[in-house]
Amino acid sequence: MQGPENAQPDSCSAVPPSGVSPAEGGRGLDSLSDAELIASHLASGENASAWVQELFRRHYAKVVLWCLRMAGEREEARDLAQSVFAKAHRHLASFRGESSISTWLYTITRSECMNYLRGRGPRPSAMDDGLLEEVPGDPAASPDEALERAQSVRLARALLERELTETEKLVFTLHYGDDVPLDSITRLLGLANRSGAKAFIVSARRKLARAIARWTATQERLNS
Amino acid sequence: MDTKPREDSLLRQLLSPGPACASAQMLGALRNGTLEKEEALVLERHLAECSRCQTELKLLSDFENAAPRKGEEASLSWITSQLERRFSDDLAAAGEKAHGGAVRRWAGEFLLRPLQMGGLAAAAAMVLAGVVIAFRETRPPELGSPAPAPVVFRSGELSVFFPAGDLREPPGELRWQPSASASLYSIRVMEVDRTELWSAETRQTAIALPAQVRARIVPRKPILWEVVARDSAGRALASSGTHQFQVRNQP
């Protein structure tokens, strides 16, 4: 691999690039903070720059590991990670520093990964037995019915919060809330048990079914 | 009766972010201890009873503390090297396109390729020397003329009301929450592979679906839709993210 010592640029200048203060003229890129890298990149007016590449390099591992765990296959994970950084690059000018770069990249990574999973098609059903048959509310065909259903949702949310363990809630939320396949959840959360995320789904559904049955029985007693 | 679609729909609504749910930005600030005390207390109270936000906080923490597990090191290394190579190629291509010069190619070729610290310092020095040529024609930022206020794009922070989940018939309209500072909303309706069925813009927070679009929404076919709030210059302010609905089988 050709090293930098063999590079022969046309000419050199002692003037540091825009965005790097004279005091920093001699600093390597790795000594600049994330904020300084962004400022230097944006001040340069260039679309692509060494600063933004250094910025992203610092966060490759976070994004790549997430994509790898979601996709489960390295070529797909690579393409996914590239789309994350491409999107981050396009929106870099809109980053206002209200969160850390890491948090910002997390939102992009999460969004891209969820879109990728949706694009792979509907997730296979984990279970066929009806879990929430007793929870009132029909599929909404109008906004008014949607509001009524919101009350049922609040009830179900309270039961979920009360009955499930932390891991069960995580798995349940990702699988049913975000349509993340169970194998992706197993990798994402690093679940080491034999059945992975499926075991937690089974356990969570069992607990919720019992809680809903108890609630229904209580309602019937109150109404009788 | 097939209760599965109804149950899926209810679960999705149950586990989707509610109006009180925190953004990743707020969760990150809570985690870093940079949230105002009052705000932190409110958020912590909400977290105690919201599995959605608990999940988001856990995912954010895991993301920021990411370390390769057993068996991931090789893939991480391979993917990272691929990304660096592609980025360097893009950098070189962008430089050539912008300036039509060979100098940018040199800057691209040697950017951060050596990962050792000694090579890194040398590479950084070459980069600084190389990119200077491209900056000769670039004026420094002017003082006294403030840059236009940057627009913060917040994905997933625009809430939608309807439709979502299972429906008895194709929806007659789409409705969403108003977004502060928005002048316009862009709406897209897509098939599950993101092929666009229809798009439109409106200044309202609801829009009717044309009959010809409704006709294409057949039972059990998942449909995606999203809405983006834009300012008067057309820049995106917030997005709903992608939401899904479908018409269930006719009984």
PDB file of C-alpha atoms in Angstrom, chain A residues 1-13 15-18 20 25 27-30 43-54 56-57 60-66 68-69 74-75 77-79 81-82 85 87 89 91 93-96 98-100 102-107 109-111 115 118-119 121-123 125 127-133 135-143 145-146 149-150 152-153 156-157 160-161 166 169-170 172-174 176-179 186-190 205, chain B residues 3-4 6-18 24-25 28-29 32 47-52 54-60 62-69 72 74-76 78-80 82-88 90-91 94-95 98-99 102-104 106 108-115 117 119-124 126-136 138-141 149-155 161-162 164-169 173 175 192-194 222 224 236 241-242 244 248:
ATOM      1  CA  MET A   1       0.000   0.000   0.000  1.00  0.00           C
ATOM      2  CA  GLN A   2       1.445   3.327  -1.047  1.00  0.00           C
ATOM      3  CA  GLY A   3       2.223   5.450   1.939  1.00  0.00           C
ATOM      4  CA  PRO A   4       1.697   9.132   2.374  1.00  0.00           C
ATOM      5  CA  GLU A   5       5.415   9.793   2.157  1.00  0.00           C
ATOM      6  CA  ASN A   6       5.257   9.090  -1.608  1.00  0.00           C
ATOM      7  CA  ALA A   7       2.599  11.711  -2.271  1.00  0.00           C
ATOM      8  CA  GLN A   8       3.650  14.554  -4.585  1.00  0.00           C
ATOM      9  CA  PRO A   9       1.115  17.372  -4.572  1.00  0.00           C
ATOM     10  CA  ASP A  10       1.498  20.122  -7.137  1.00  0.00           C
ATOM     11  CA  SER A  11       2.401  22.695  -4.559  1.00  0.00           C
ATOM     12  CA  CYS A  12       2.141  23.480  -0.918  1.00  0.00           C
ATOM     13  CA  SER A  13       1.128  26.460   1.106  1.00  0.00           C
ATOM     14  CA  VAL A  15      -1.774  28.743   5.098  1.00  0.00           C
ATOM     15  CA  PRO A  16      -3.911  26.386   7.170  1.00  0.00           C
ATOM     16  CA  PRO A  17      -7.270  25.444   5.660  1.00  0.00           C
ATOM     17  CA  SER A  18     -10.324  27.484   6.605  1.00  0.00           C
ATOM     18  CA  VAL A  20      -8.579  25.530  11.531  1.00  0.00           C
ATOM     19  CA  GLY A  25      -2.493  24.577  12.236  1.00  0.00           C
ATOM     20  CA  ARG A  27      -2.621  19.665  15.106  1.00  0.00           C
ATOM     21  CA  GLY A  28      -3.523  16.351  13.588  1.00  0.00           C
ATOM     22  CA  LEU A  29      -7.122  15.634  12.772  1.00  0.00           C
ATOM     23  CA  ASP A  30      -7.357  13.133  15.591  1.00  0.00           C
ATOM     24  CA  ALA A  43     -16.314  26.394   7.032  1.00  0.00           C
ATOM     25  CA  SER A  44     -14.393  24.768   4.217  1.00  0.00           C
ATOM     26  CA  GLY A  45     -17.456  24.969   2.009  1.00  0.00           C
ATOM     27  CA  GLU A  46     -16.482  21.656   0.508  1.00  0.00           C
ATOM     28  CA  ASN A  47     -18.885  18.807   0.006  1.00  0.00           C
ATOM     29  CA  ALA A  48     -16.380  16.158   1.048  1.00  0.00           C
ATOM     30  CA  SER A  49     -13.432  16.788   3.332  1.00  0.00           C
ATOM     31  CA  ALA A  50     -10.862  15.133   5.501  1.00  0.00           C
ATOM     32  CA  TRP A  51     -12.606  16.527   8.549  1.00  0.00           C
ATOM     33  CA  VAL A  52     -15.855  14.778   7.879  1.00  0.00           C
ATOM     34  CA  GLN A  53     -14.069  11.555   7.098  1.00  0.00           C
ATOM     35  CA  GLU A  54     -12.239  11.727  10.429  1.00  0.00           C
ATOM     36  CA  PHE A  56     -17.216   9.491  10.712  1.00  0.00           C
ATOM     37  CA  ARG A  57     -14.198   7.270  11.282  1.00  0.00           C
ATOM     38  CA  TYR A  60     -17.732   3.688  12.395  1.00  0.00           C
ATOM     39  CA  ALA A  61     -17.780   0.967  15.050  1.00  0.00           C
ATOM     40  CA  LYS A  62     -21.029   2.123  16.633  1.00  0.00           C
ATOM     41  CA  VAL A  63     -22.897   2.349  13.354  1.00  0.00           C
ATOM     42  CA  VAL A  64     -21.374  -0.766  11.828  1.00  0.00           C
ATOM     43  CA  LEU A  65     -22.072  -2.966  14.844  1.00  0.00           C
ATOM     44  CA  TRP A  66     -25.687  -1.846  14.937  1.00  0.00           C
ATOM     45  CA  LEU A  68     -24.380  -5.842  11.491  1.00  0.00           C
ATOM     46  CA  ARG A  69     -26.650  -6.949  14.294  1.00  0.00           C
ATOM     47  CA  ARG A  74     -21.857  -8.388   6.539  1.00  0.00           C
ATOM     48  CA  GLU A  75     -22.379  -7.271   2.922  1.00  0.00           C
ATOM     49  CA  ALA A  77     -24.521  -4.437   6.942  1.00  0.00           C
ATOM     50  CA  ARG A  78     -21.839  -2.638   4.942  1.00  0.00           C
ATOM     51  CA  ASP A  79     -24.396  -1.219   2.496  1.00  0.00           C
ATOM     52  CA  ALA A  81     -23.796   1.501   7.200  1.00  0.00           C
ATOM     53  CA  GLN A  82     -22.833   3.330   4.040  1.00  0.00           C
ATOM     54  CA  PHE A  85     -23.095   7.849   6.658  1.00  0.00           C
ATOM     55  CA  LYS A  87     -27.436  10.432   4.946  1.00  0.00           C
ATOM     56  CA  HIS A  89     -23.192  13.606   5.306  1.00  0.00           C
ATOM     57  CA  HIS A  91     -27.633  16.530   6.647  1.00  0.00           C
ATOM     58  CA  ALA A  93     -25.098  21.237   7.764  1.00  0.00           C
ATOM     59  CA  SER A  94     -28.348  20.966   9.694  1.00  0.00           C
ATOM     60  CA  PHE A  95     -26.670  19.529  12.780  1.00  0.00           C
ATOM     61  CA  ARG A  96     -26.896  22.230  15.391  1.00  0.00           C
ATOM     62  CA  GLU A  98     -28.243  20.128  20.409  1.00  0.00           C
ATOM     63  CA  SER A  99     -27.205  16.541  20.928  1.00  0.00           C
ATOM     64  CA  SER A 100     -23.879  14.758  20.627  1.00  0.00           C
ATOM     65  CA  SER A 102     -23.226  10.025  18.592  1.00  0.00           C
ATOM     66  CA  THR A 103     -26.880  10.537  19.468  1.00  0.00           C
ATOM     67  CA  TRP A 104     -27.487  12.166  16.116  1.00  0.00           C
ATOM     68  CA  LEU A 105     -25.914   9.230  14.302  1.00  0.00           C
ATOM     69  CA  TYR A 106     -28.004   6.882  16.409  1.00  0.00           C
ATOM     70  CA  THR A 107     -31.232   8.436  15.143  1.00  0.00           C
ATOM     71  CA  THR A 109     -28.840   4.570  12.034  1.00  0.00           C
ATOM     72  CA  ARG A 110     -32.035   3.523  13.723  1.00  0.00           C
ATOM     73  CA  SER A 111     -34.180   5.055  11.000  1.00  0.00           C
ATOM     74  CA  ASN A 115     -36.540   1.148   6.834  1.00  0.00           C
ATOM     75  CA  ARG A 118     -39.461  -2.988   6.478  1.00  0.00           C
ATOM     76  CA  GLY A 119     -38.177  -3.183   2.949  1.00  0.00           C
ATOM     77  CA  GLY A 121     -41.064  -7.563   3.788  1.00  0.00           C
ATOM     78  CA  PRO A 122     -43.529  -8.153   6.607  1.00  0.00           C
ATOM     79  CA  ARG A 123     -42.107  -9.949   9.613  1.00  0.00           C
ATOM     80  CA  SER A 125     -45.726 -14.009  12.848  1.00  0.00           C
ATOM     81  CA  MET A 127     -47.421 -16.378  17.434  1.00  0.00           C
ATOM     82  CA  ASP A 128     -50.831 -17.243  16.110  1.00  0.00           C
ATOM     83  CA  ASP A 129     -52.920 -17.329  19.245  1.00  0.00           C
ATOM     84  CA  GLY A 130     -54.863 -14.162  19.920  1.00  0.00           C
ATOM     85  CA  LEU A 131     -53.368 -12.238  22.784  1.00  0.00           C
ATOM     86  CA  LEU A 132     -55.476  -9.136  22.920  1.00  0.00           C
ATOM     87  CA  GLU A 133     -58.893 -10.461  21.978  1.00  0.00           C
ATOM     88  CA  VAL A 135     -59.016  -5.717  24.974  1.00  0.00           C
ATOM     89  CA  PRO A 136     -61.863  -3.567  23.725  1.00  0.00           C
ATOM     90  CA  GLY A 137     -61.705  -1.599  20.507  1.00  0.00           C
ATOM     91  CA  ASP A 138     -62.180  -2.560  16.872  1.00  0.00           C
ATOM     92  CA  PRO A 139     -59.862  -1.573  14.045  1.00  0.00           C
ATOM     93  CA  ALA A 140     -60.518   2.071  13.429  1.00  0.00           C
ATOM     94  CA  ALA A 141     -62.208   3.114  10.248  1.00  0.00           C
ATOM     95  CA  SER A 142     -62.539   6.756  11.269  1.00  0.00           C
ATOM     96  CA  PRO A 143     -60.705   9.286  13.408  1.00  0.00           C
ATOM     97  CA  GLU A 145     -62.948   5.443  16.536  1.00  0.00           C
ATOM     98  CA  ALA A 146     -59.210   5.992  16.621  1.00  0.00           C
ATOM     99  CA  ARG A 149     -59.141   3.016  20.732  1.00  0.00           C
ATOM    100  CA  ALA A 150     -56.510   5.213  22.301  1.00  0.00           C
ATOM    101  CA  SER A 152     -57.758   0.815  25.155  1.00  0.00           C
ATOM    102  CA  VAL A 153     -54.154   1.375  24.267  1.00  0.00           C
ATOM    103  CA  ALA A 156     -52.808  -2.266  27.571  1.00  0.00           C
ATOM    104  CA  ARG A 157     -49.758  -0.052  28.096  1.00  0.00           C
ATOM    105  CA  LEU A 160     -47.425  -4.239  29.895  1.00  0.00           C
ATOM    106  CA  GLU A 161     -45.494  -1.918  32.186  1.00  0.00           C
ATOM    107  CA  GLU A 166     -36.995  -5.271  31.432  1.00  0.00           C
ATOM    108  CA  LYS A 169     -40.409  -5.241  27.480  1.00  0.00           C
ATOM    109  CA  LEU A 170     -37.430  -4.549  25.211  1.00  0.00           C
ATOM    110  CA  PHE A 172     -41.808  -7.007  22.974  1.00  0.00           C
ATOM    111  CA  THR A 173     -41.450  -3.342  22.023  1.00  0.00           C
ATOM    112  CA  LEU A 174     -38.941  -3.988  19.265  1.00  0.00           C
ATOM    113  CA  TYR A 176     -44.403  -5.630  17.956  1.00  0.00           C
ATOM    114  CA  GLY A 177     -43.738  -1.911  17.956  1.00  0.00           C
ATOM    115  CA  ASP A 178     -41.032  -1.735  15.313  1.00  0.00           C
ATOM    116  CA  ASP A 179     -41.515  -5.041  13.449  1.00  0.00           C
ATOM    117  CA  THR A 186     -31.439 -11.544  19.535  1.00  0.00           C
ATOM    118  CA  ARG A 187     -28.290 -10.141  17.914  1.00  0.00           C
ATOM    119  CA  LEU A 188     -29.032  -6.539  18.824  1.00  0.00           C
ATOM    120  CA  LEU A 189     -29.536  -7.256  22.515  1.00  0.00           C
ATOM    121  CA  GLY A 190     -26.880  -9.956  22.669  1.00  0.00           C
ATOM    122  CA  ARG A 205     -47.369 -13.023  25.919  1.00  0.00           C
TER     123      ARG A 205
ATOM    124  CA  THR B   3     -57.855 -11.626  15.096  1.00  0.00           C
ATOM    125  CA  LYS B   4     -54.200 -11.554  14.126  1.00  0.00           C
ATOM    126  CA  ARG B   6     -56.294  -6.561  14.678  1.00  0.00           C
ATOM    127  CA  GLU B   7     -53.950  -7.676  17.389  1.00  0.00           C
ATOM    128  CA  ASP B   8     -50.888  -6.620  15.401  1.00  0.00           C
ATOM    129  CA  SER B   9     -52.459  -3.256  14.803  1.00  0.00           C
ATOM    130  CA  LEU B  10     -53.299  -2.754  18.472  1.00  0.00           C
ATOM    131  CA  LEU B  11     -49.844  -3.835  19.568  1.00  0.00           C
ATOM    132  CA  ARG B  12     -48.231  -1.463  17.101  1.00  0.00           C
ATOM    133  CA  GLN B  13     -50.311   1.405  18.370  1.00  0.00           C
ATOM    134  CA  LEU B  14     -49.641   0.348  21.954  1.00  0.00           C
ATOM    135  CA  LEU B  15     -45.914   0.367  21.453  1.00  0.00           C
ATOM    136  CA  SER B  16     -45.536   3.398  19.169  1.00  0.00           C
ATOM    137  CA  PRO B  17     -44.234   6.647  20.642  1.00  0.00           C
ATOM    138  CA  GLY B  18     -46.938   8.717  22.340  1.00  0.00           C
ATOM    139  CA  ALA B  24     -33.470  10.523  21.209  1.00  0.00           C
ATOM    140  CA  GLN B  25     -31.937  13.944  21.707  1.00  0.00           C
ATOM    141  CA  GLY B  28     -29.187  11.455  25.158  1.00  0.00           C
ATOM    142  CA  ALA B  29     -29.139  14.660  27.200  1.00  0.00           C
ATOM    143  CA  ASN B  32     -25.183  12.707  29.585  1.00  0.00           C
ATOM    144  CA  LEU B  47     -39.520   6.822  31.803  1.00  0.00           C
ATOM    145  CA  ALA B  48     -40.716   4.961  34.887  1.00  0.00           C
ATOM    146  CA  GLU B  49     -43.962   4.091  33.105  1.00  0.00           C
ATOM    147  CA  CYS B  50     -43.117   4.026  29.410  1.00  0.00           C
ATOM    148  CA  SER B  51     -41.625   0.893  27.867  1.00  0.00           C
ATOM    149  CA  ARG B  52     -41.141   2.675  24.557  1.00  0.00           C
ATOM    150  CA  GLN B  54     -37.108   2.667  28.253  1.00  0.00           C
ATOM    151  CA  THR B  55     -36.386   0.717  25.084  1.00  0.00           C
ATOM    152  CA  GLU B  56     -35.072   3.791  23.277  1.00  0.00           C
ATOM    153  CA  LEU B  57     -32.801   4.727  26.153  1.00  0.00           C
ATOM    154  CA  LYS B  58     -31.413   1.217  26.346  1.00  0.00           C
ATOM    155  CA  LEU B  59     -30.798   1.109  22.574  1.00  0.00           C
ATOM    156  CA  LEU B  60     -29.140   4.529  22.637  1.00  0.00           C
ATOM    157  CA  ASP B  62     -25.934   0.260  23.791  1.00  0.00           C
ATOM    158  CA  PHE B  63     -25.217   2.155  20.574  1.00  0.00           C
ATOM    159  CA  GLU B  64     -22.936   4.653  22.264  1.00  0.00           C
ATOM    160  CA  ASN B  65     -21.079   2.002  24.249  1.00  0.00           C
ATOM    161  CA  ALA B  66     -20.851  -0.401  21.340  1.00  0.00           C
ATOM    162  CA  ALA B  67     -18.021  -2.880  21.508  1.00  0.00           C
ATOM    163  CA  PRO B  68     -17.659  -5.927  19.281  1.00  0.00           C
ATOM    164  CA  ARG B  69     -18.830  -9.178  20.785  1.00  0.00           C
ATOM    165  CA  GLU B  72     -17.977  -9.731  15.349  1.00  0.00           C
ATOM    166  CA  ALA B  74     -13.627  -9.737  11.731  1.00  0.00           C
ATOM    167  CA  SER B  75     -16.828  -8.391  10.189  1.00  0.00           C
ATOM    168  CA  LEU B  76     -16.398  -5.050  11.916  1.00  0.00           C
ATOM    169  CA  TRP B  78     -13.876  -5.754   7.060  1.00  0.00           C
ATOM    170  CA  ILE B  79     -16.844  -3.401   6.874  1.00  0.00           C
ATOM    171  CA  THR B  80     -14.872  -0.504   8.339  1.00  0.00           C
ATOM    172  CA  GLN B  82     -14.726  -0.995   3.000  1.00  0.00           C
ATOM    173  CA  LEU B  83     -16.330   2.191   4.283  1.00  0.00           C
ATOM    174  CA  GLU B  84     -12.995   3.992   4.488  1.00  0.00           C
ATOM    175  CA  ARG B  85     -12.101   2.976   0.967  1.00  0.00           C
ATOM    176  CA  ARG B  86     -15.452   4.062  -0.426  1.00  0.00           C
ATOM    177  CA  PHE B  87     -15.355   7.337   1.429  1.00  0.00           C
ATOM    178  CA  SER B  88     -11.886   8.069   0.131  1.00  0.00           C
ATOM    179  CA  ASP B  90     -16.045   9.600  -2.962  1.00  0.00           C
ATOM    180  CA  LEU B  91     -13.823  12.303  -1.560  1.00  0.00           C
ATOM    181  CA  ALA B  94     -16.040  15.050  -5.299  1.00  0.00           C
ATOM    182  CA  GLY B  95     -12.814  16.968  -5.420  1.00  0.00           C
ATOM    183  CA  ALA B  98     -15.648  20.451  -7.930  1.00  0.00           C
ATOM    184  CA  HIS B  99     -12.243  21.594  -9.059  1.00  0.00           C
ATOM    185  CA  ALA B 102      -5.628  16.147  -9.942  1.00  0.00           C
ATOM    186  CA  VAL B 103      -4.660  17.534  -6.557  1.00  0.00           C
ATOM    187  CA  ARG B 104      -7.894  16.424  -4.949  1.00  0.00           C
ATOM    188  CA  TRP B 106      -4.021  12.908  -4.040  1.00  0.00           C
ATOM    189  CA  GLY B 108      -8.391  11.459  -1.443  1.00  0.00           C
ATOM    190  CA  GLU B 109      -5.916   8.675  -1.999  1.00  0.00           C
ATOM    191  CA  PHE B 110      -4.027   9.154   1.232  1.00  0.00           C
ATOM    192  CA  LEU B 111      -6.804  10.165   3.535  1.00  0.00           C
ATOM    193  CA  LEU B 112      -6.566   8.132   6.681  1.00  0.00           C
ATOM    194  CA  ARG B 113      -5.607   4.949   4.879  1.00  0.00           C
ATOM    195  CA  PRO B 114      -2.868   4.054   7.343  1.00  0.00           C
ATOM    196  CA  LEU B 115      -4.422   3.294  10.667  1.00  0.00           C
ATOM    197  CA  MET B 117      -0.675   6.435  14.729  1.00  0.00           C
ATOM    198  CA  GLY B 119       1.119   6.966   9.619  1.00  0.00           C
ATOM    199  CA  LEU B 120      -1.974   8.802  10.754  1.00  0.00           C
ATOM    200  CA  ALA B 121      -0.024  11.883  11.714  1.00  0.00           C
ATOM    201  CA  ALA B 122       1.848  11.826   8.416  1.00  0.00           C
ATOM    202  CA  ALA B 123      -1.361  11.302   6.477  1.00  0.00           C
ATOM    203  CA  ALA B 124      -2.992  14.197   8.290  1.00  0.00           C
ATOM    204  CA  MET B 126      -0.354  15.438   3.713  1.00  0.00           C
ATOM    205  CA  VAL B 127      -4.086  16.015   3.775  1.00  0.00           C
ATOM    206  CA  LEU B 128      -3.656  19.502   5.205  1.00  0.00           C
ATOM    207  CA  ALA B 129      -1.048  20.272   2.570  1.00  0.00           C
ATOM    208  CA  GLY B 130      -3.056  18.762  -0.255  1.00  0.00           C
ATOM    209  CA  VAL B 131      -6.446  20.289   0.461  1.00  0.00           C
ATOM    210  CA  VAL B 132      -4.993  23.762   0.801  1.00  0.00           C
ATOM    211  CA  ILE B 133      -4.769  24.051  -2.956  1.00  0.00           C
ATOM    212  CA  ALA B 134      -8.485  23.625  -3.261  1.00  0.00           C
ATOM    213  CA  PHE B 135      -9.053  26.308  -0.670  1.00  0.00           C
ATOM    214  CA  ARG B 136      -7.065  28.974  -2.442  1.00  0.00           C
ATOM    215  CA  THR B 138     -12.380  29.721  -1.221  1.00  0.00           C
ATOM    216  CA  ARG B 139     -13.054  32.906   0.665  1.00  0.00           C
ATOM    217  CA  PRO B 140     -12.950  32.701   4.425  1.00  0.00           C
ATOM    218  CA  PRO B 141     -16.307  33.061   6.178  1.00  0.00           C
ATOM    219  CA  ALA B 149     -29.982  29.863  10.605  1.00  0.00           C
ATOM    220  CA  PRO B 150     -29.343  26.154  10.194  1.00  0.00           C
ATOM    221  CA  VAL B 151     -32.413  23.982   9.976  1.00  0.00           C
ATOM    222  CA  VAL B 152     -32.580  21.105  12.413  1.00  0.00           C
ATOM    223  CA  PHE B 153     -34.129  18.080  10.804  1.00  0.00           C
ATOM    224  CA  ARG B 154     -35.853  15.862  13.312  1.00  0.00           C
ATOM    225  CA  SER B 155     -36.772  12.465  11.962  1.00  0.00           C
ATOM    226  CA  PHE B 161     -53.137  10.556  13.778  1.00  0.00           C
ATOM    227  CA  PHE B 162     -54.668   8.538  11.009  1.00  0.00           C
ATOM    228  CA  ALA B 164     -52.379   3.396  11.146  1.00  0.00           C
ATOM    229  CA  GLY B 165     -52.727  -0.332  11.564  1.00  0.00           C
ATOM    230  CA  ASP B 166     -55.729  -2.263  10.351  1.00  0.00           C
ATOM    231  CA  LEU B 167     -58.634  -0.526   8.677  1.00  0.00           C
ATOM    232  CA  ARG B 168     -62.012  -1.690   7.462  1.00  0.00           C
ATOM    233  CA  GLU B 169     -61.717   0.271   4.231  1.00  0.00           C
ATOM    234  CA  GLU B 173     -57.816  11.127   4.328  1.00  0.00           C
ATOM    235  CA  ARG B 175     -54.112  13.386   9.234  1.00  0.00           C
ATOM    236  CA  VAL B 192     -44.060  -1.785   1.138  1.00  0.00           C
ATOM    237  CA  ASP B 193     -41.007  -1.818  -1.154  1.00  0.00           C
ATOM    238  CA  ARG B 194     -41.198   2.000  -1.079  1.00  0.00           C
ATOM    239  CA  PRO B 222     -49.494  -3.111   3.457  1.00  0.00           C
ATOM    240  CA  LEU B 224     -46.611   2.941   3.884  1.00  0.00           C
ATOM    241  CA  ALA B 236     -37.300  19.696   5.957  1.00  0.00           C
ATOM    242  CA  GLY B 241     -40.961   8.498   9.748  1.00  0.00           C
ATOM    243  CA  THR B 242     -42.720   5.737   7.855  1.00  0.00           C
ATOM    244  CA  GLN B 244     -47.972   1.438   7.860  1.00  0.00           C
ATOM    245  CA  ARG B 248     -58.075  -6.194   6.494  1.00  0.00           C
TER     246      ARG B 248
END
